[in-house]
PDB file of C-alpha atoms in Angstrom:
ATOM      1  CA  PRO A   1     201.939 -15.171  -4.935  1.00 51.00           C
ATOM      2  CA  LEU A   2     205.162 -14.491  -5.573  1.00 51.00           C
ATOM      3  CA  LEU A   3     205.309 -17.109  -8.705  1.00 56.00           C
ATOM      4  CA  ALA A   4     202.132 -14.576  -9.814  1.00 57.00           C
ATOM      5  CA  VAL A   5     203.790 -11.779  -9.456  1.00 50.00           C
ATOM      6  CA  HIS A   6     206.443 -12.949 -11.510  1.00 54.00           C
ATOM      7  CA  ARG A   7     203.583 -14.544 -14.326  1.00 53.00           C
ATOM      8  CA  ALA A   8     202.473 -10.805 -15.553  1.00 51.00           C
ATOM      9  CA  ILE A   9     205.049  -8.702 -15.133  1.00 47.00           C
ATOM     10  CA  ALA A  10     206.131 -10.926 -18.442  1.00 54.00           C
ATOM     11  CA  ALA A  11     202.908 -10.557 -19.782  1.00 51.00           C
ATOM     12  CA  ALA A  12     203.269  -6.513 -19.134  1.00 43.00           C
ATOM     13  CA  ARG A  13     206.439  -7.043 -21.040  1.00 47.00           C
ATOM     14  CA  GLY A  14     205.443  -9.319 -23.331  1.00 52.00           C
ATOM     15  CA  GLY A  15     207.672 -11.793 -22.013  1.00 48.00           C
ATOM     16  CA  GLY A  16     206.837 -13.849 -24.552  1.00 45.00           C
ATOM     17  CA  PRO A  17     205.884 -17.800 -24.233  1.00 45.00           C
ATOM     18  CA  SER A  18     209.349 -19.019 -23.326  1.00 70.00           C
ATOM     19  CA  ALA A  19     209.809 -16.582 -20.317  1.00 81.00           C
ATOM     20  CA  ALA A  20     205.858 -18.425 -19.398  1.00 82.00           C
ATOM     21  CA  GLN A  21     207.054 -21.819 -19.637  1.00 85.00           C
ATOM     22  CA  VAL A  22     209.839 -21.171 -17.276  1.00 86.00           C
ATOM     23  CA  LEU A  23     207.369 -19.219 -14.987  1.00 88.00           C
ATOM     24  CA  TRP A  24     204.514 -22.613 -15.104  1.00 90.00           C
ATOM     25  CA  THR A  25     207.248 -24.856 -14.643  1.00 91.00           C
ATOM     26  CA  GLU A  26     208.571 -22.665 -11.753  1.00 91.00           C
ATOM     27  CA  THR A  27     205.182 -22.813 -10.611  1.00 92.00           C
ATOM     28  CA  ALA A  28     204.277 -26.567 -10.827  1.00 94.00           C
ATOM     29  CA  SER A  29     208.413 -27.033  -9.227  1.00 94.00           C
ATOM     30  CA  ALA A  30     206.839 -25.069  -5.737  1.00 94.00           C
ATOM     31  CA  ALA A  31     202.991 -26.718  -5.908  1.00 95.00           C
ATOM     32  CA  ARG A  32     204.381 -30.678  -6.005  1.00 95.00           C
ATOM     33  CA  GLU A  33     207.212 -29.855  -3.135  1.00 95.00           C
ATOM     34  CA  SER A  34     203.724 -28.421  -1.051  1.00 95.00           C
ATOM     35  CA  GLY A  35     202.392 -32.161  -1.883  1.00 95.00           C
ATOM     36  CA  LEU A  36     199.797 -29.373  -4.468  1.00 96.00           C
ATOM     37  CA  LEU A  37     199.985 -32.389  -7.001  1.00 96.00           C
ATOM     38  CA  GLU A  38     197.671 -31.770  -8.979  1.00 96.00           C
ATOM     39  CA  ALA A  39     198.089 -27.936  -9.339  1.00 95.00           C
ATOM     40  CA  ALA A  40     201.391 -29.254 -10.208  1.00 95.00           C
ATOM     41  CA  ALA A  41     199.965 -31.186 -13.229  1.00 96.00           C
ATOM     42  CA  SER A  42     197.799 -28.216 -14.005  1.00 95.00           C
ATOM     43  CA  ALA A  43     200.903 -26.182 -14.172  1.00 94.00           C
ATOM     44  CA  LEU A  44     203.183 -28.183 -15.693  1.00 94.00           C
ATOM     45  CA  ALA A  45     199.852 -28.145 -18.704  1.00 94.00           C
ATOM     46  CA  ARG A  46     200.620 -24.709 -19.210  1.00 91.00           C
ATOM     47  CA  ALA A  47     204.670 -24.589 -19.408  1.00 90.00           C
ATOM     48  CA  ARG A  48     203.434 -27.351 -22.580  1.00 88.00           C
ATOM     49  CA  ALA A  49     200.854 -24.862 -24.218  1.00 87.00           C
ATOM     50  CA  SER A  50     203.545 -21.881 -23.570  1.00 82.00           C
ATOM     51  CA  ALA A  51     206.316 -24.117 -26.131  1.00 72.00           C
ATOM     52  CA  SER A  52     204.050 -25.226 -28.199  1.00 70.00           C
ATOM     53  CA  ARG A  53     202.672 -21.124 -28.684  1.00 66.00           C
ATOM     54  CA  SER A  54     206.725 -20.426 -29.213  1.00 60.00           C
ATOM     55  CA  ALA A  55     208.470 -20.830 -32.623  1.00 50.00           C
ATOM     56  CA  ALA A  56     211.533 -21.211 -31.845  1.00 51.00           C
ATOM     57  CA  SER A  57     210.821 -24.361 -29.161  1.00 52.00           C
ATOM     58  CA  THR A  58     211.167 -27.795 -31.168  1.00 50.00           C
ATOM     59  CA  MET A  59     211.377 -29.486 -28.214  1.00 59.00           C
ATOM     60  CA  ASP A  60     210.900 -29.700 -24.183  1.00 74.00           C
ATOM     61  CA  THR A  61     213.102 -27.390 -22.383  1.00 83.00           C
ATOM     62  CA  ALA A  62     215.445 -30.015 -20.083  1.00 88.00           C
ATOM     63  CA  ALA A  63     212.921 -28.060 -16.693  1.00 90.00           C
ATOM     64  CA  LEU A  64     210.078 -28.661 -17.964  1.00 91.00           C
ATOM     65  CA  VAL A  65     211.216 -32.529 -18.265  1.00 92.00           C
ATOM     66  CA  LEU A  66     212.954 -32.805 -15.330  1.00 94.00           C
ATOM     67  CA  GLU A  67     209.849 -31.383 -13.443  1.00 95.00           C
ATOM     68  CA  THR A  68     207.478 -33.596 -15.417  1.00 95.00           C
ATOM     69  CA  ALA A  69     209.888 -36.867 -14.438  1.00 95.00           C
ATOM     70  CA  LYS A  70     209.423 -35.124 -10.989  1.00 96.00           C
ATOM     71  CA  LEU A  71     206.147 -35.047 -10.573  1.00 96.00           C
ATOM     72  CA  ALA A  72     205.901 -39.014 -11.731  1.00 96.00           C
ATOM     73  CA  TRP A  73     208.137 -39.666  -9.194  1.00 95.00           C
ATOM     74  CA  ALA A  74     205.978 -37.991  -6.501  1.00 96.00           C
ATOM     75  CA  ARG A  75     202.866 -39.952  -7.878  1.00 95.00           C
ATOM     76  CA  GLY A  76     204.660 -42.880  -7.728  1.00 94.00           C
ATOM     77  CA  GLU A  77     204.643 -43.912 -11.281  1.00 93.00           C
ATOM     78  CA  THR A  78     208.676 -44.506 -11.252  1.00 90.00           C
ATOM     79  CA  ARG A  79     208.483 -46.428 -15.153  1.00 89.00           C
ATOM     80  CA  ALA A  80     207.793 -42.831 -16.418  1.00 92.00           C
ATOM     81  CA  ALA A  81     209.725 -40.381 -14.277  1.00 93.00           C
ATOM     82  CA  ILE A  82     212.659 -42.791 -15.537  1.00 91.00           C
ATOM     83  CA  MET A  83     211.750 -42.698 -18.872  1.00 90.00           C
ATOM     84  CA  ALA A  84     211.252 -39.380 -18.844  1.00 90.00           C
ATOM     85  CA  LEU A  85     214.358 -38.341 -18.059  1.00 89.00           C
ATOM     86  CA  GLN A  86     216.060 -41.532 -19.952  1.00 87.00           C
ATOM     87  CA  ARG A  87     214.410 -40.400 -23.230  1.00 88.00           C
ATOM     88  CA  HIS A  88     215.508 -36.894 -23.010  1.00 89.00           C
ATOM     89  CA  ILE A  89     218.534 -37.334 -22.243  1.00 85.00           C
ATOM     90  CA  ARG A  90     218.853 -39.964 -25.251  1.00 82.00           C
ATOM     91  CA  LEU A  91     217.720 -37.334 -27.861  1.00 81.00           C
ATOM     92  CA  ARG A  92     220.002 -34.384 -25.919  1.00 73.00           C
ATOM     93  CA  GLY A  93     223.345 -36.777 -26.562  1.00 66.00           C
ATOM     94  CA  GLY A  94     226.399 -36.815 -24.720  1.00 49.00           C
ATOM     95  CA  GLY A  95     226.655 -33.410 -23.358  1.00 42.00           C
ATOM     96  CA  GLY A  96     229.817 -32.159 -25.199  1.00 34.00           C
ATOM     97  CA  VAL A  97     232.345 -34.503 -23.331  1.00 35.00           C
ATOM     98  CA  ASP A  98     231.455 -38.091 -24.835  1.00 40.00           C
ATOM     99  CA  ASP A  99     229.209 -37.719 -28.459  1.00 41.00           C
ATOM    100  CA  SER A 100     229.185 -41.543 -29.415  1.00 47.00           C
ATOM    101  CA  PRO A 101     226.024 -42.230 -29.450  1.00 46.00           C
ATOM    102  CA  GLY A 102     226.103 -45.636 -27.214  1.00 52.00           C
ATOM    103  CA  ALA A 103     227.803 -43.527 -24.511  1.00 49.00           C
ATOM    104  CA  ASP A 104     224.183 -43.916 -22.150  1.00 52.00           C
ATOM    105  CA  ASP A 105     223.052 -47.145 -23.214  1.00 56.00           C
ATOM    106  CA  ALA A 106     224.685 -49.100 -20.708  1.00 54.00           C
ATOM    107  CA  LEU A 107     223.222 -47.131 -17.474  1.00 55.00           C
ATOM    108  CA  LEU A 108     219.817 -46.524 -19.751  1.00 57.00           C
ATOM    109  CA  GLY A 109     219.215 -50.368 -19.968  1.00 58.00           C
ATOM    110  CA  ALA A 110     218.831 -50.303 -16.135  1.00 53.00           C
ATOM    111  CA  ALA A 111     216.214 -48.356 -15.650  1.00 52.00           C
ATOM    112  CA  ARG A 112     214.211 -49.592 -18.951  1.00 51.00           C
ATOM    113  CA  HIS A 113     212.077 -51.913 -15.760  1.00 45.00           C
ATOM    114  CA  GLY A 114     211.742 -49.566 -13.299  1.00 43.00           C
ATOM    115  CA  GLY A 115     209.564 -51.067 -10.685  1.00 42.00           C
ATOM    116  CA  SER A 116     209.350 -49.053  -7.716  1.00 40.00           C
ATOM    117  CA  SER A 117     206.560 -48.681  -5.540  1.00 36.00           C
ATOM    118  CA  SER A 118     208.469 -46.294  -3.469  1.00 38.00           C
ATOM    119  CA  THR A 119     206.422 -42.412  -3.439  1.00 34.00           C
ATOM    120  CA  GLY A 120     208.893 -40.332  -2.360  1.00 38.00           C
ATOM    121  CA  ALA A 121     210.048 -37.134  -4.204  1.00 40.00           C
ATOM    122  CA  GLY A 122     213.632 -38.234  -5.283  1.00 44.00           C
ATOM    123  CA  SER A 123     216.634 -37.275  -4.412  1.00 44.00           C
ATOM    124  CA  GLY A 124     217.268 -33.805  -5.589  1.00 46.00           C
ATOM    125  CA  ALA A 125     219.696 -33.563  -8.820  1.00 45.00           C
ATOM    126  CA  ARG A 126     220.310 -29.633  -9.078  1.00 44.00           C
ATOM    127  CA  GLY A 127     220.745 -27.410  -5.903  1.00 48.00           C
ATOM    128  CA  ARG A 128     224.104 -25.864  -8.196  1.00 48.00           C
ATOM    129  CA  GLY A 129     223.761 -25.719 -12.194  1.00 49.00           C
ATOM    130  CA  GLY A 130     226.152 -27.266 -13.669  1.00 49.00           C
ATOM    131  CA  VAL A 131     228.101 -26.511 -16.506  1.00 50.00           C
ATOM    132  CA  GLY A 132     225.935 -26.019 -19.382  1.00 49.00           C
ATOM    133  CA  SER A 133     223.102 -24.763 -17.038  1.00 49.00           C
ATOM    134  CA  THR A 134     220.865 -21.996 -16.209  1.00 49.00           C
ATOM    135  CA  ALA A 135     219.364 -20.477 -13.665  1.00 46.00           C
ATOM    136  CA  ALA A 136     215.898 -22.076 -14.890  1.00 57.00           C
ATOM    137  CA  GLU A 137     217.303 -24.669 -16.740  1.00 78.00           C
ATOM    138  CA  PRO A 138     219.844 -28.060 -14.993  1.00 86.00           C
ATOM    139  CA  SER A 139     222.914 -29.526 -17.057  1.00 87.00           C
ATOM    140  CA  HIS A 140     223.041 -32.958 -18.317  1.00 87.00           C
ATOM    141  CA  ALA A 141     225.133 -34.208 -15.819  1.00 90.00           C
ATOM    142  CA  GLU A 142     222.370 -33.052 -13.341  1.00 92.00           C
ATOM    143  CA  LEU A 143     219.886 -34.752 -15.131  1.00 91.00           C
ATOM    144  CA  LEU A 144     222.107 -38.042 -15.171  1.00 91.00           C
ATOM    145  CA  VAL A 145     222.858 -37.774 -11.488  1.00 92.00           C
ATOM    146  CA  GLN A 146     218.978 -37.942 -11.167  1.00 92.00           C
ATOM    147  CA  LEU A 147     217.748 -40.219 -13.670  1.00 91.00           C
ATOM    148  CA  LEU A 148     220.556 -42.174 -11.703  1.00 90.00           C
ATOM    149  CA  SER A 149     219.087 -41.617  -7.976  1.00 90.00           C
ATOM    150  CA  TRP A 150     215.955 -42.939  -9.616  1.00 90.00           C
ATOM    151  CA  VAL A 151     217.382 -45.998 -11.152  1.00 87.00           C
ATOM    152  CA  CYS A 152     219.573 -47.190  -7.174  1.00 85.00           C
ATOM    153  CA  GLU A 153     216.570 -46.455  -5.501  1.00 84.00           C
ATOM    154  CA  SER A 154     213.403 -48.111  -8.444  1.00 80.00           C
ATOM    155  CA  GLY A 155     216.360 -51.603  -7.473  1.00 75.00           C
ATOM    156  CA  GLN A 156     216.483 -52.346 -11.269  1.00 68.00           C
ATOM    157  CA  TRP A 157     220.515 -51.774 -11.691  1.00 74.00           C
ATOM    158  CA  SER A 158     223.357 -53.331 -12.444  1.00 81.00           C
ATOM    159  CA  PHE A 159     226.253 -52.232 -10.497  1.00 85.00           C
ATOM    160  CA  GLU A 160     228.614 -51.015 -13.506  1.00 85.00           C
ATOM    161  CA  ALA A 161     226.772 -49.288 -14.808  1.00 85.00           C
ATOM    162  CA  VAL A 162     226.057 -47.029 -11.877  1.00 86.00           C
ATOM    163  CA  VAL A 163     229.119 -46.406 -11.541  1.00 88.00           C
ATOM    164  CA  SER A 164     229.839 -46.025 -15.005  1.00 87.00           C
ATOM    165  CA  GLY A 165     227.228 -43.197 -15.126  1.00 87.00           C
ATOM    166  CA  PHE A 166     228.603 -41.437 -12.036  1.00 89.00           C
ATOM    167  CA  GLN A 167     231.599 -41.228 -13.725  1.00 88.00           C
ATOM    168  CA  ARG A 168     230.539 -40.231 -17.029  1.00 89.00           C
ATOM    169  CA  ALA A 169     228.018 -37.082 -15.090  1.00 89.00           C
ATOM    170  CA  GLN A 170     231.858 -36.345 -12.428  1.00 87.00           C
ATOM    171  CA  ARG A 171     233.308 -35.423 -16.351  1.00 89.00           C
ATOM    172  CA  LEU A 172     230.794 -33.508 -17.324  1.00 86.00           C
ATOM    173  CA  ASP A 173     231.050 -31.189 -14.488  1.00 86.00           C
ATOM    174  CA  MET A 174     234.183 -31.703 -12.956  1.00 87.00           C
ATOM    175  CA  GLU A 175     233.527 -29.071 -10.230  1.00 86.00           C
ATOM    176  CA  TRP A 176     230.349 -30.362  -9.138  1.00 90.00           C
ATOM    177  CA  ASP A 177     231.136 -32.519  -5.924  1.00 89.00           C
ATOM    178  CA  LYS A 178     227.041 -34.344  -6.788  1.00 91.00           C
ATOM    179  CA  PRO A 179     228.775 -36.233  -8.488  1.00 90.00           C
ATOM    180  CA  TRP A 180     231.242 -37.633  -6.683  1.00 90.00           C
ATOM    181  CA  PHE A 181     228.966 -37.532  -3.203  1.00 91.00           C
ATOM    182  CA  GLU A 182     226.060 -39.481  -4.599  1.00 90.00           C
ATOM    183  CA  LEU A 183     228.713 -42.482  -6.228  1.00 89.00           C
ATOM    184  CA  GLY A 184     230.233 -42.401  -2.681  1.00 90.00           C
ATOM    185  CA  ARG A 185     226.068 -43.225  -1.225  1.00 90.00           C
ATOM    186  CA  PHE A 186     226.360 -46.119  -3.745  1.00 88.00           C
ATOM    187  CA  TYR A 187     229.640 -47.728  -2.864  1.00 89.00           C
ATOM    188  CA  ASP A 188     228.408 -48.133   0.519  1.00 89.00           C
ATOM    189  CA  ARG A 189     224.815 -48.784   0.360  1.00 86.00           C
ATOM    190  CA  ASN A 190     226.241 -52.173  -1.602  1.00 84.00           C
ATOM    191  CA  LEU A 191     229.331 -52.350   0.456  1.00 86.00           C
ATOM    192  CA  GLN A 192     226.508 -52.454   3.937  1.00 84.00           C
ATOM    193  CA  ALA A 193     224.144 -54.935   2.030  1.00 79.00           C
ATOM    194  CA  LEU A 194     227.878 -56.760   1.208  1.00 81.00           C
ATOM    195  CA  VAL A 195     228.363 -57.441   5.504  1.00 84.00           C
ATOM    196  CA  SER A 196     224.686 -57.669   6.559  1.00 80.00           C
ATOM    197  CA  SER A 197     224.920 -60.336   3.610  1.00 77.00           C
ATOM    198  CA  ALA A 198     228.250 -62.080   4.745  1.00 79.00           C
ATOM    199  CA  THR A 199     227.042 -61.389   8.651  1.00 81.00           C
ATOM    200  CA  ALA A 200     223.421 -63.558   8.035  1.00 77.00           C
ATOM    201  CA  ALA A 201     225.620 -65.976   6.062  1.00 74.00           C
ATOM    202  CA  THR A 202     227.226 -66.919   9.077  1.00 78.00           C
ATOM    203  CA  ALA A 203     225.089 -66.746  11.728  1.00 71.00           C
ATOM    204  CA  ALA A 204     222.590 -69.286   9.637  1.00 62.00           C
ATOM    205  CA  PRO A 205     224.946 -72.320  10.559  1.00 62.00           C
ATOM    206  CA  GLN A 206     225.554 -71.719  13.768  1.00 58.00           C
ATOM    207  CA  SER A 207     221.279 -71.372  13.950  1.00 55.00           C
ATOM    208  CA  ALA A 208     220.569 -74.621  13.111  1.00 52.00           C
ATOM    209  CA  ALA A 209     223.589 -76.685  15.454  1.00 53.00           C
ATOM    210  CA  VAL A 210     222.457 -74.949  18.018  1.00 53.00           C
ATOM    211  CA  GLY A 211     218.781 -75.818  17.559  1.00 55.00           C
ATOM    212  CA  ALA A 212     219.780 -79.346  16.815  1.00 53.00           C
ATOM    213  CA  PRO A 213     217.995 -81.687  18.256  1.00 56.00           C
ATOM    214  CA  ARG A 214     221.252 -83.797  21.458  1.00 57.00           C
ATOM    215  CA  GLY A 215     221.141 -87.078  20.425  1.00 54.00           C
ATOM    216  CA  LEU A 216     220.444 -89.584  23.594  1.00 50.00           C
ATOM    217  CA  ASP A 217     223.728 -90.760  25.896  1.00 51.00           C
TER     218      ASP A 217
END
């Protein structure tokens, strides 16, 4: 209801397609978080329609791309979610720290196969605007952290690419603690997996020895 009031105010003030796009994107986010996925999809369609009527808009905003990807993830379409952010990050380029065309290639290559059937909404990359973000627009660092989180959850990643990606997000916004936190979680998960694997490998020969038949005296 509150977002509906905001839309009405924007229309009365002549807020234009860009204002409508922001409000419809926020509506989609609220609907998705409430589990109303069809309503979220409808709101995103309206947001895109608003963007297409804006002469100043040459591509979808980061907020619209991110919300579209989050809806795909919530529907279990993990490959579509990852690829949506991958394409947008490629189009946006280096984000002001490393402008080389191949800066994110290793990370994005790790995401190409998707593969998980998880239906969760994914870990949120936002919660604080990074450098270059606004109240409505996530920064390049925020998009990168969200992509990395999904790549890790999908199980289709290379260790070096993920670490490099989080370090890149840290350089993009040194004051934002989310990349540091997520990188720590990534290290911890991998350490636990190594410990579990080593424990299982050590226990297997012992179990075999205990279960082996004894010879006759």
